[in-house]
Amino acid sequence: MAIFDGQRKFGFGMMRLPLTDPDDNGSIDIEKTKEMVDAFMAAGFTYFDTAWMYHNHKSERAAKEALVDRYPRDSFTLATKLHCGFFETEEERDKVFEEQLRKTGAGYFDYYLIHDVNHGSIEKYERLKCFDFIRRKKEEGLIRHIGFSCHDHADFLDKVLNDHPETEFVQLQINYLDWESEGIRAKETYETAEKHGVPVIVMEPVKGGTLANVPPAAGETFRRADPDASPASWAIRWAASLDNVKMVLSGMSSPEQMADNLSFMGDFKPLTESEKITVDNVVRIINDNIAIPCTACSYCTEGCPMSIPIPKYFSLYNADLQESEKKPWYTQEEYYEMLTKEHGKASDCIGCGQCESICPQHLPIIENLKLVAERFE
């Protein structure tokens, strides 16, 4: 039996769950999350993806409360991840895994990933024998399938897959905007996994919401092709149409987003050739409008010494650039001013580089914050 046999091609990413306080990423709205889990399961989908640090370390507990405690263990599959930023020794590594089992209450993990394997993290993962560790846990029955996530280029991915042929799957950032991107080169990483015969799980198919809120001209292009389809549906269907993609994750923040995704993934149909041409046209439009391709993963914010909400500022900046020049007043400026009352300004950046060292997109965050400051301050 192949690794993803019997599973539909759509997964619930528990990285952007609904919140009771939009300014507190740890304030997960459990009741809404339960509602979304119920809708997802009722539609016949079973794959859930969480991680140690999501939602200020509360996502795994939310998985327990909304999913594990409410459904038979054999009715769903659960994935979580081991991130080297949270341990320094093999003993601490083991404790993280044990705590994940406790927090989720799952008994075992169907899919377990070494998190964000890249040029900067691979030495630590190898030194602390993390690949050997997850292989042993699989032998012990505590993990069913092992893999890793990667935000790096194809040559690096190729080396890791050569070094670790035990890898059963790889999780990659793939979406239509990053497919030919000079910085991400998603097509090359996809083809590398395909060359190794390793199935792909897609993360960031909507690029952190960027492809759900496309520029007006791009939205109009989609509407002409299909008036009833949301921009997000185009992005998710595009990723799911790739042959070696076995699962597409979507981080959903509301029951409405869940309902929209289920409406087209419940009876999934790959993109037609004419639809692919429509997406190509949209890529050209978006590339002319998006200045900072941030996915809002928020890895950069936890350790920021100036408490700068970097993804929120980048989102406002991108949105402001897409506004019609005929408007006399733009809401982004007001939103920025309100955020600065409780957070650091873009100009407060001290250039420490902590954010850039952890950014999966390898963005020049320090320089981009200067652009934000120039526009809004």
Short mmCIF file of N, CA, C and O in Angstrom, two decimals, residues 145-216:
data_model
loop_
_atom_site.label_atom_id
_atom_site.label_comp_id
_atom_site.label_asym_id
_atom_site.label_seq_id
_atom_site.Cartn_x
_atom_site.Cartn_y
_atom_site.Cartn_z
N HIS A 145 5.11 7.18 9.18
CA HIS A 145 5.84 7.59 7.98
C HIS A 145 6.73 8.78 8.30
O HIS A 145 6.32 9.68 9.04
N ILE A 146 7.95 8.79 7.74
CA ILE A 146 8.92 9.83 8.06
C ILE A 146 9.29 10.65 6.82
O ILE A 146 9.35 10.14 5.71
N GLY A 147 9.51 11.94 7.06
CA GLY A 147 9.90 12.83 5.97
C GLY A 147 10.47 14.11 6.53
O GLY A 147 10.82 14.19 7.71
N PHE A 148 10.55 15.13 5.69
CA PHE A 148 11.03 16.44 6.17
C PHE A 148 10.43 17.53 5.30
O PHE A 148 9.98 17.29 4.18
N SER A 149 10.41 18.73 5.87
CA SER A 149 9.99 19.90 5.10
C SER A 149 11.23 20.69 4.71
O SER A 149 12.26 20.64 5.39
N CYS A 150 11.12 21.41 3.60
CA CYS A 150 12.31 22.09 3.08
C CYS A 150 11.92 23.37 2.37
O CYS A 150 11.02 23.38 1.53
N HIS A 151 12.61 24.46 2.74
CA HIS A 151 12.44 25.75 2.08
C HIS A 151 13.75 26.15 1.41
O HIS A 151 14.17 27.29 1.50
N ASP A 152 14.41 25.20 0.78
CA ASP A 152 15.71 25.49 0.19
C ASP A 152 15.68 25.13 -1.29
O ASP A 152 14.67 24.64 -1.81
N HIS A 153 16.80 25.37 -1.96
CA HIS A 153 16.85 25.17 -3.40
C HIS A 153 17.05 23.71 -3.78
O HIS A 153 17.37 22.86 -2.94
N ALA A 154 16.88 23.43 -5.07
CA ALA A 154 16.83 22.06 -5.56
C ALA A 154 18.14 21.29 -5.34
O ALA A 154 18.11 20.10 -5.03
N ASP A 155 19.28 21.96 -5.49
CA ASP A 155 20.54 21.23 -5.32
C ASP A 155 20.71 20.75 -3.89
O ASP A 155 21.22 19.64 -3.64
N PHE A 156 20.27 21.55 -2.94
CA PHE A 156 20.34 21.14 -1.53
C PHE A 156 19.37 20.00 -1.27
O PHE A 156 19.73 19.00 -0.61
N LEU A 157 18.16 20.11 -1.77
CA LEU A 157 17.17 19.05 -1.60
C LEU A 157 17.68 17.74 -2.19
O LEU A 157 17.52 16.67 -1.58
N ASP A 158 18.32 17.82 -3.33
CA ASP A 158 18.86 16.63 -3.99
C ASP A 158 19.89 15.94 -3.09
O ASP A 158 19.88 14.71 -2.95
N LYS A 159 20.76 16.72 -2.45
CA LYS A 159 21.78 16.15 -1.58
C LYS A 159 21.15 15.46 -0.36
O LYS A 159 21.56 14.34 0.01
N VAL A 160 20.17 16.10 0.25
CA VAL A 160 19.55 15.51 1.44
C VAL A 160 18.83 14.22 1.07
O VAL A 160 18.91 13.21 1.80
N LEU A 161 18.15 14.20 -0.06
CA LEU A 161 17.46 12.98 -0.48
C LEU A 161 18.45 11.86 -0.82
O LEU A 161 18.16 10.68 -0.59
N ASN A 162 19.59 12.25 -1.37
CA ASN A 162 20.63 11.24 -1.61
C ASN A 162 21.19 10.69 -0.31
O ASN A 162 21.44 9.48 -0.18
N ASP A 163 21.39 11.57 0.67
CA ASP A 163 21.95 11.17 1.96
C ASP A 163 20.96 10.38 2.81
O ASP A 163 21.37 9.60 3.68
N HIS A 164 19.67 10.59 2.55
CA HIS A 164 18.64 9.96 3.39
C HIS A 164 17.57 9.29 2.53
O HIS A 164 16.44 9.76 2.43
N PRO A 165 17.94 8.17 1.93
CA PRO A 165 16.98 7.46 1.07
C PRO A 165 15.80 6.87 1.83
O PRO A 165 14.84 6.41 1.21
N GLU A 166 15.87 6.90 3.16
CA GLU A 166 14.74 6.42 3.96
C GLU A 166 13.56 7.38 3.94
O GLU A 166 12.46 7.06 4.41
N THR A 167 13.76 8.59 3.40
CA THR A 167 12.71 9.60 3.34
C THR A 167 11.52 9.09 2.53
O THR A 167 11.66 8.67 1.38
N GLU A 168 10.34 9.13 3.14
CA GLU A 168 9.13 8.63 2.47
C GLU A 168 8.33 9.72 1.78
O GLU A 168 7.51 9.44 0.91
N PHE A 169 8.52 10.96 2.19
CA PHE A 169 7.81 12.08 1.57
C PHE A 169 8.56 13.36 1.92
O PHE A 169 9.36 13.40 2.86
N VAL A 170 8.31 14.40 1.16
CA VAL A 170 8.92 15.70 1.44
C VAL A 170 7.85 16.77 1.31
O VAL A 170 6.97 16.69 0.44
N GLN A 171 7.90 17.74 2.21
CA GLN A 171 6.93 18.84 2.21
C GLN A 171 7.61 20.08 1.65
O GLN A 171 8.61 20.55 2.21
N LEU A 172 7.06 20.62 0.57
CA LEU A 172 7.68 21.72 -0.14
C LEU A 172 6.71 22.88 -0.34
O LEU A 172 5.50 22.67 -0.44
N GLN A 173 7.26 24.08 -0.40
CA GLN A 173 6.46 25.25 -0.72
C GLN A 173 6.28 25.31 -2.23
O GLN A 173 7.22 25.57 -2.97
N ILE A 174 5.06 25.07 -2.67
CA ILE A 174 4.77 25.07 -4.09
C ILE A 174 3.47 25.82 -4.35
O ILE A 174 2.43 25.51 -3.73
N ASN A 175 3.53 26.81 -5.19
CA ASN A 175 2.34 27.52 -5.64
C ASN A 175 2.63 28.14 -7.00
O ASN A 175 3.79 28.19 -7.43
N TYR A 176 1.61 28.60 -7.66
CA TYR A 176 1.82 29.07 -9.03
C TYR A 176 2.67 30.32 -9.12
O TYR A 176 3.32 30.58 -10.13
N LEU A 177 2.75 31.10 -8.04
CA LEU A 177 3.57 32.31 -8.07
C LEU A 177 5.04 31.99 -7.86
O LEU A 177 5.92 32.64 -8.42
N ASP A 178 5.33 30.96 -7.05
CA ASP A 178 6.71 30.57 -6.76
C ASP A 178 7.28 29.58 -7.79
O ASP A 178 8.47 29.28 -7.75
N TRP A 179 6.44 29.07 -8.67
CA TRP A 179 6.85 28.00 -9.58
C TRP A 179 8.08 28.39 -10.40
O TRP A 179 9.03 27.64 -10.51
N GLU A 180 8.06 29.60 -10.95
CA GLU A 180 9.19 30.09 -11.75
C GLU A 180 9.95 31.21 -11.05
O GLU A 180 10.78 31.88 -11.65
N SER A 181 9.66 31.43 -9.77
CA SER A 181 10.29 32.52 -9.01
C SER A 181 11.80 32.33 -8.90
O SER A 181 12.28 31.23 -8.59
N GLU A 182 12.53 33.39 -9.10
CA GLU A 182 13.99 33.32 -9.02
C GLU A 182 14.44 33.00 -7.60
O GLU A 182 15.43 32.29 -7.40
N GLY A 183 13.71 33.49 -6.61
CA GLY A 183 14.11 33.25 -5.23
C GLY A 183 13.71 31.88 -4.70
O GLY A 183 14.46 31.26 -3.95
N ILE A 184 12.54 31.37 -5.09
CA ILE A 184 12.02 30.12 -4.54
C ILE A 184 12.31 28.92 -5.45
O ILE A 184 12.70 27.86 -4.99
N ARG A 185 12.07 29.09 -6.75
CA ARG A 185 12.30 28.02 -7.74
C ARG A 185 11.59 26.73 -7.36
O ARG A 185 12.17 25.64 -7.31
N ALA A 186 10.30 26.85 -7.13
CA ALA A 186 9.51 25.70 -6.70
C ALA A 186 9.49 24.58 -7.73
O ALA A 186 9.47 23.39 -7.37
N LYS A 187 9.47 24.92 -9.00
CA LYS A 187 9.45 23.90 -10.03
C LYS A 187 10.66 22.98 -9.93
O LYS A 187 10.54 21.75 -10.06
N GLU A 188 11.82 23.55 -9.66
CA GLU A 188 13.04 22.76 -9.58
C GLU A 188 13.02 21.81 -8.38
O GLU A 188 13.46 20.67 -8.46
N THR A 189 12.50 22.28 -7.24
CA THR A 189 12.44 21.40 -6.07
C THR A 189 11.42 20.29 -6.29
O THR A 189 11.66 19.13 -5.91
N TYR A 190 10.30 20.63 -6.92
CA TYR A 190 9.30 19.61 -7.23
C TYR A 190 9.90 18.54 -8.13
O TYR A 190 9.73 17.33 -7.89
N GLU A 191 10.59 18.96 -9.16
CA GLU A 191 11.18 18.00 -10.10
C GLU A 191 12.27 17.16 -9.44
O GLU A 191 12.47 15.99 -9.81
N THR A 192 12.96 17.73 -8.46
CA THR A 192 13.98 16.96 -7.73
C THR A 192 13.33 15.85 -6.93
O THR A 192 13.80 14.70 -6.94
N ALA A 193 12.26 16.16 -6.22
CA ALA A 193 11.54 15.12 -5.47
C ALA A 193 11.01 14.06 -6.41
O ALA A 193 11.08 12.85 -6.12
N GLU A 194 10.48 14.49 -7.54
CA GLU A 194 9.94 13.55 -8.53
C GLU A 194 11.04 12.62 -9.05
O GLU A 194 10.83 11.42 -9.21
N LYS A 195 12.23 13.17 -9.28
CA LYS A 195 13.36 12.37 -9.75
C LYS A 195 13.72 11.27 -8.76
O LYS A 195 14.08 10.15 -9.15
N HIS A 196 13.60 11.57 -7.47
CA HIS A 196 13.93 10.59 -6.43
C HIS A 196 12.76 9.64 -6.14
O HIS A 196 12.90 8.74 -5.31
N GLY A 197 11.63 9.86 -6.80
CA GLY A 197 10.47 9.02 -6.54
C GLY A 197 9.85 9.27 -5.18
O GLY A 197 9.20 8.38 -4.61
N VAL A 198 10.05 10.48 -4.65
CA VAL A 198 9.53 10.84 -3.33
C VAL A 198 8.27 11.70 -3.49
O VAL A 198 8.33 12.75 -4.13
N PRO A 199 7.13 11.27 -2.94
CA PRO A 199 5.91 12.07 -3.07
C PRO A 199 6.00 13.39 -2.33
O PRO A 199 6.73 13.53 -1.35
N VAL A 200 5.22 14.36 -2.79
CA VAL A 200 5.28 15.72 -2.28
C VAL A 200 3.99 16.10 -1.56
O VAL A 200 2.89 15.84 -2.04
N ILE A 201 4.17 16.71 -0.39
CA ILE A 201 3.09 17.41 0.30
C ILE A 201 3.34 18.90 0.06
O ILE A 201 4.45 19.39 0.24
N VAL A 202 2.32 19.61 -0.34
CA VAL A 202 2.46 21.03 -0.65
C VAL A 202 2.07 21.88 0.56
O VAL A 202 0.99 21.72 1.14
N MET A 203 2.97 22.79 0.94
CA MET A 203 2.64 23.83 1.91
C MET A 203 2.63 25.18 1.18
O MET A 203 3.24 25.34 0.13
N GLU A 204 1.91 26.12 1.74
CA GLU A 204 1.78 27.47 1.18
C GLU A 204 1.25 27.48 -0.26
O GLU A 204 1.75 28.22 -1.11
N PRO A 205 0.20 26.72 -0.56
CA PRO A 205 -0.34 26.77 -1.92
C PRO A 205 -0.97 28.11 -2.25
O PRO A 205 -1.05 28.51 -3.42
N VAL A 206 -1.43 28.83 -1.19
CA VAL A 206 -2.03 30.14 -1.38
C VAL A 206 -1.06 31.23 -0.93
O VAL A 206 -1.41 32.40 -0.84
N LYS A 207 0.17 30.82 -0.63
CA LYS A 207 1.25 31.74 -0.27
C LYS A 207 0.86 32.66 0.88
O LYS A 207 0.96 33.89 0.81
N GLY A 208 0.40 32.04 1.96
CA GLY A 208 0.05 32.81 3.16
C GLY A 208 -1.08 33.79 2.95
O GLY A 208 -1.17 34.80 3.65
N GLY A 209 -1.98 33.51 2.02
CA GLY A 209 -3.11 34.41 1.75
C GLY A 209 -2.89 35.34 0.59
O GLY A 209 -3.84 35.97 0.10
N THR A 210 -1.64 35.46 0.13
CA THR A 210 -1.34 36.35 -0.98
C THR A 210 -2.17 36.00 -2.21
O THR A 210 -2.69 36.89 -2.90
N LEU A 211 -2.34 34.72 -2.48
CA LEU A 211 -3.05 34.30 -3.68
C LEU A 211 -4.55 34.18 -3.46
O LEU A 211 -5.30 33.84 -4.39
N ALA A 212 -4.99 34.48 -2.24
CA ALA A 212 -6.43 34.59 -1.99
C ALA A 212 -6.90 36.03 -2.12
O ALA A 212 -8.11 36.29 -2.23
N ASN A 213 -5.95 36.95 -2.11
CA ASN A 213 -6.26 38.39 -2.21
C ASN A 213 -5.40 38.99 -3.33
O ASN A 213 -4.49 39.77 -3.08
N VAL A 214 -5.71 38.59 -4.53
CA VAL A 214 -4.91 39.00 -5.67
C VAL A 214 -5.25 40.42 -6.11
O VAL A 214 -6.32 40.95 -5.74
N PRO A 215 -4.39 41.07 -6.87
CA PRO A 215 -4.68 42.42 -7.37
C PRO A 215 -5.98 42.43 -8.19
O PRO A 215 -6.37 41.40 -8.75
N PRO A 216 -6.65 43.57 -8.26
CA PRO A 216 -7.93 43.65 -8.97
C PRO A 216 -7.88 43.10 -10.39
O PRO A 216 -8.80 42.39 -10.82
#
